[in-house]
PDB file of C-alpha atoms in Angstrom:
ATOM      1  CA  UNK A  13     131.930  88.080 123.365  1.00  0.00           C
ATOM      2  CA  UNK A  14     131.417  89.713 119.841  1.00  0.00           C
ATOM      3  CA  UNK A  15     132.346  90.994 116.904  1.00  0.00           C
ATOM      4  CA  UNK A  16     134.692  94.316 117.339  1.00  0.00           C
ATOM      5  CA  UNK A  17     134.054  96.891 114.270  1.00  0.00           C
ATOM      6  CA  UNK A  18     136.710  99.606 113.560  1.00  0.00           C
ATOM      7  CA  UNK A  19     134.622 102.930 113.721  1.00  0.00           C
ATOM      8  CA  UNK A  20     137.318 104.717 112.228  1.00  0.00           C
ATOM      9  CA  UNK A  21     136.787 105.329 108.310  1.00  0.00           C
ATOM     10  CA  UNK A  22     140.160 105.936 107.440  1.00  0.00           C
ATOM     11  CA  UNK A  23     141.083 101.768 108.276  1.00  0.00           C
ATOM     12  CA  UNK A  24     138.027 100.834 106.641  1.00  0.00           C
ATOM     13  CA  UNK A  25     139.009 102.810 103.253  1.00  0.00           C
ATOM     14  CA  UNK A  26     142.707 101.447 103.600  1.00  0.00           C
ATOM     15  CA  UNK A  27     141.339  98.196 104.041  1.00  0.00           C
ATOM     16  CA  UNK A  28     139.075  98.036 100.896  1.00  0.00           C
ATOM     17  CA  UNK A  29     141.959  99.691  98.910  1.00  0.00           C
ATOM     18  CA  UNK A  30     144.008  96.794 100.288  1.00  0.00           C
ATOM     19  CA  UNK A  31     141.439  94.063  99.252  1.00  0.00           C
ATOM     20  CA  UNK A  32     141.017  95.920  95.776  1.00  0.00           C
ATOM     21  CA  UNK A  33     144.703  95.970  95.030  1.00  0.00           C
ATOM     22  CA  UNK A  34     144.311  91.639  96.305  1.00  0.00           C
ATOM     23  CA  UNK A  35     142.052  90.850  93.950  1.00  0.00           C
ATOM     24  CA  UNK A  36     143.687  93.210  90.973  1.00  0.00           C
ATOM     25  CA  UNK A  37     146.963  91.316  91.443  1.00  0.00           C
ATOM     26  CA  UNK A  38     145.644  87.692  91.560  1.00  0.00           C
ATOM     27  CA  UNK A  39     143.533  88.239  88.457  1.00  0.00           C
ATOM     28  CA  UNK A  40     146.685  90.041  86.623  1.00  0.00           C
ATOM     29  CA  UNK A  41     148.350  86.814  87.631  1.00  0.00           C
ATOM     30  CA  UNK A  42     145.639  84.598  86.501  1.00  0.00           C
ATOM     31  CA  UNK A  43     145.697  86.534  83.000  1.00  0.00           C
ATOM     32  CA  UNK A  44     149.501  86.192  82.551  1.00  0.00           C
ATOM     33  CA  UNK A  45     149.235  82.647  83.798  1.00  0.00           C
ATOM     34  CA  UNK A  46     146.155  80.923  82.037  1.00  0.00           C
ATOM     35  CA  UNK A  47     145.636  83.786  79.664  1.00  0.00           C
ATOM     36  CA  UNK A  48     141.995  85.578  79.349  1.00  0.00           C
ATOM     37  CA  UNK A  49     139.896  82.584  80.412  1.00  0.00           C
ATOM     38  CA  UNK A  50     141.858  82.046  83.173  1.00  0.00           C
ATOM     39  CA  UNK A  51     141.634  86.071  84.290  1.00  0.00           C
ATOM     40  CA  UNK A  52     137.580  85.771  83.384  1.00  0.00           C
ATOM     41  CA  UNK A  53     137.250  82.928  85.739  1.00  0.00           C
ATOM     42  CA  UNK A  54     138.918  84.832  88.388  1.00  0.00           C
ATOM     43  CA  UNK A  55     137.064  87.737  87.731  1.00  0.00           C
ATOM     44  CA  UNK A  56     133.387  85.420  88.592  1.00  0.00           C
ATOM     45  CA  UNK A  57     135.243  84.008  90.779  1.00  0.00           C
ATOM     46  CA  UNK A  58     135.905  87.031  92.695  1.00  0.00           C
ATOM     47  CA  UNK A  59     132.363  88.667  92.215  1.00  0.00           C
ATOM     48  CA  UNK A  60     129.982  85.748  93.459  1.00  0.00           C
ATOM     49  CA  UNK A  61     132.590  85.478  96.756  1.00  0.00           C
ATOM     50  CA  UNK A  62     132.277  89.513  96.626  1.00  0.00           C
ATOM     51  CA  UNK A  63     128.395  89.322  96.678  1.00  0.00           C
ATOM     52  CA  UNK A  64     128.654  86.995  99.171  1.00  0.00           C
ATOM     53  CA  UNK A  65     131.219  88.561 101.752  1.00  0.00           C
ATOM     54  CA  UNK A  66     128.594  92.050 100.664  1.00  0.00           C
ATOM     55  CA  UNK A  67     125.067  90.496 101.214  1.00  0.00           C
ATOM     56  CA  UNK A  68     126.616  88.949 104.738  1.00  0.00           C
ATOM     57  CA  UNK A  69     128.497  92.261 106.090  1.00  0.00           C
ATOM     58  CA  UNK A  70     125.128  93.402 105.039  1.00  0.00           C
ATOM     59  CA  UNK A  71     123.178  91.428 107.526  1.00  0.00           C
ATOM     60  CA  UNK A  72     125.857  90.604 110.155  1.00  0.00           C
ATOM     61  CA  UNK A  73     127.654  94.523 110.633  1.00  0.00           C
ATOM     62  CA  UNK A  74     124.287  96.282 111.511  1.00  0.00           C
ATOM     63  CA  UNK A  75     123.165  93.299 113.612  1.00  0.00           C
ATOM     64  CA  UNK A  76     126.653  93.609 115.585  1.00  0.00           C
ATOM     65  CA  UNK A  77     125.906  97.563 115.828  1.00  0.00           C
ATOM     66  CA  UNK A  78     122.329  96.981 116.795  1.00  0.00           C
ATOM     67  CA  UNK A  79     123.498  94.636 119.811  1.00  0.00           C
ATOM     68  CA  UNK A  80     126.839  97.180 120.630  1.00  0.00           C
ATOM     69  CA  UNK A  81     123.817  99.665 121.357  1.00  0.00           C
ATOM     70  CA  UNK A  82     122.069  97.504 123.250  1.00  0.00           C
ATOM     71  CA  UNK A  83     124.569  96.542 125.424  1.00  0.00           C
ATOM     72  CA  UNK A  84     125.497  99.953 126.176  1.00  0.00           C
ATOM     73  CA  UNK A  85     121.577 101.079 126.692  1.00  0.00           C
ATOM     74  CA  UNK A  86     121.498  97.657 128.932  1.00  0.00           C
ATOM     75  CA  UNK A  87     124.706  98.753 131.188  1.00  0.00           C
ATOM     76  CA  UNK A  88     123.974 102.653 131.156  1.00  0.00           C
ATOM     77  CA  UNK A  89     120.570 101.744 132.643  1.00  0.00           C
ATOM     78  CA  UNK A  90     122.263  99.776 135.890  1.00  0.00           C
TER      79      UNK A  90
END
């Protein structure tokens, strides 16, 4: 068993629109609740988990793609 990637662009776009509007709302929140410091902290909050959710679909999405066309070279071959 694996990882299952949409291939269709249109979720992916709606889903990063979705994620965009997330994080918008909880730092608004975070602004109106703990004033600026509390929206700054939410803002480096939400870039070092953004690096780190980007550097990992970096390495894990094209490593799942990579072994999806294996698989299929593997089971077209039999």
């Amino acid at each position: 068993m694996g990882f299952a990637f949409s291939e269709d662009k249109r979720c992916n776009k709606r889903i990063i629109i979705t994620l965009v509007f997330i994080a918008t709302a909880w730092v608004a929140l975070a602004g109106w609740v703990d004033g600026i410091h509390g929206a700054v902290n939410w803002i480096a909050t939400l870039l070092v988990y953004g690096f780190i959710a980007v550097a990992v679909g970096g390495v894990i999405v094209p490593a799942e793609k990579e072994r999806k066309k294996k698989i299929e070279e593997q089971w077209s071959d039999d």
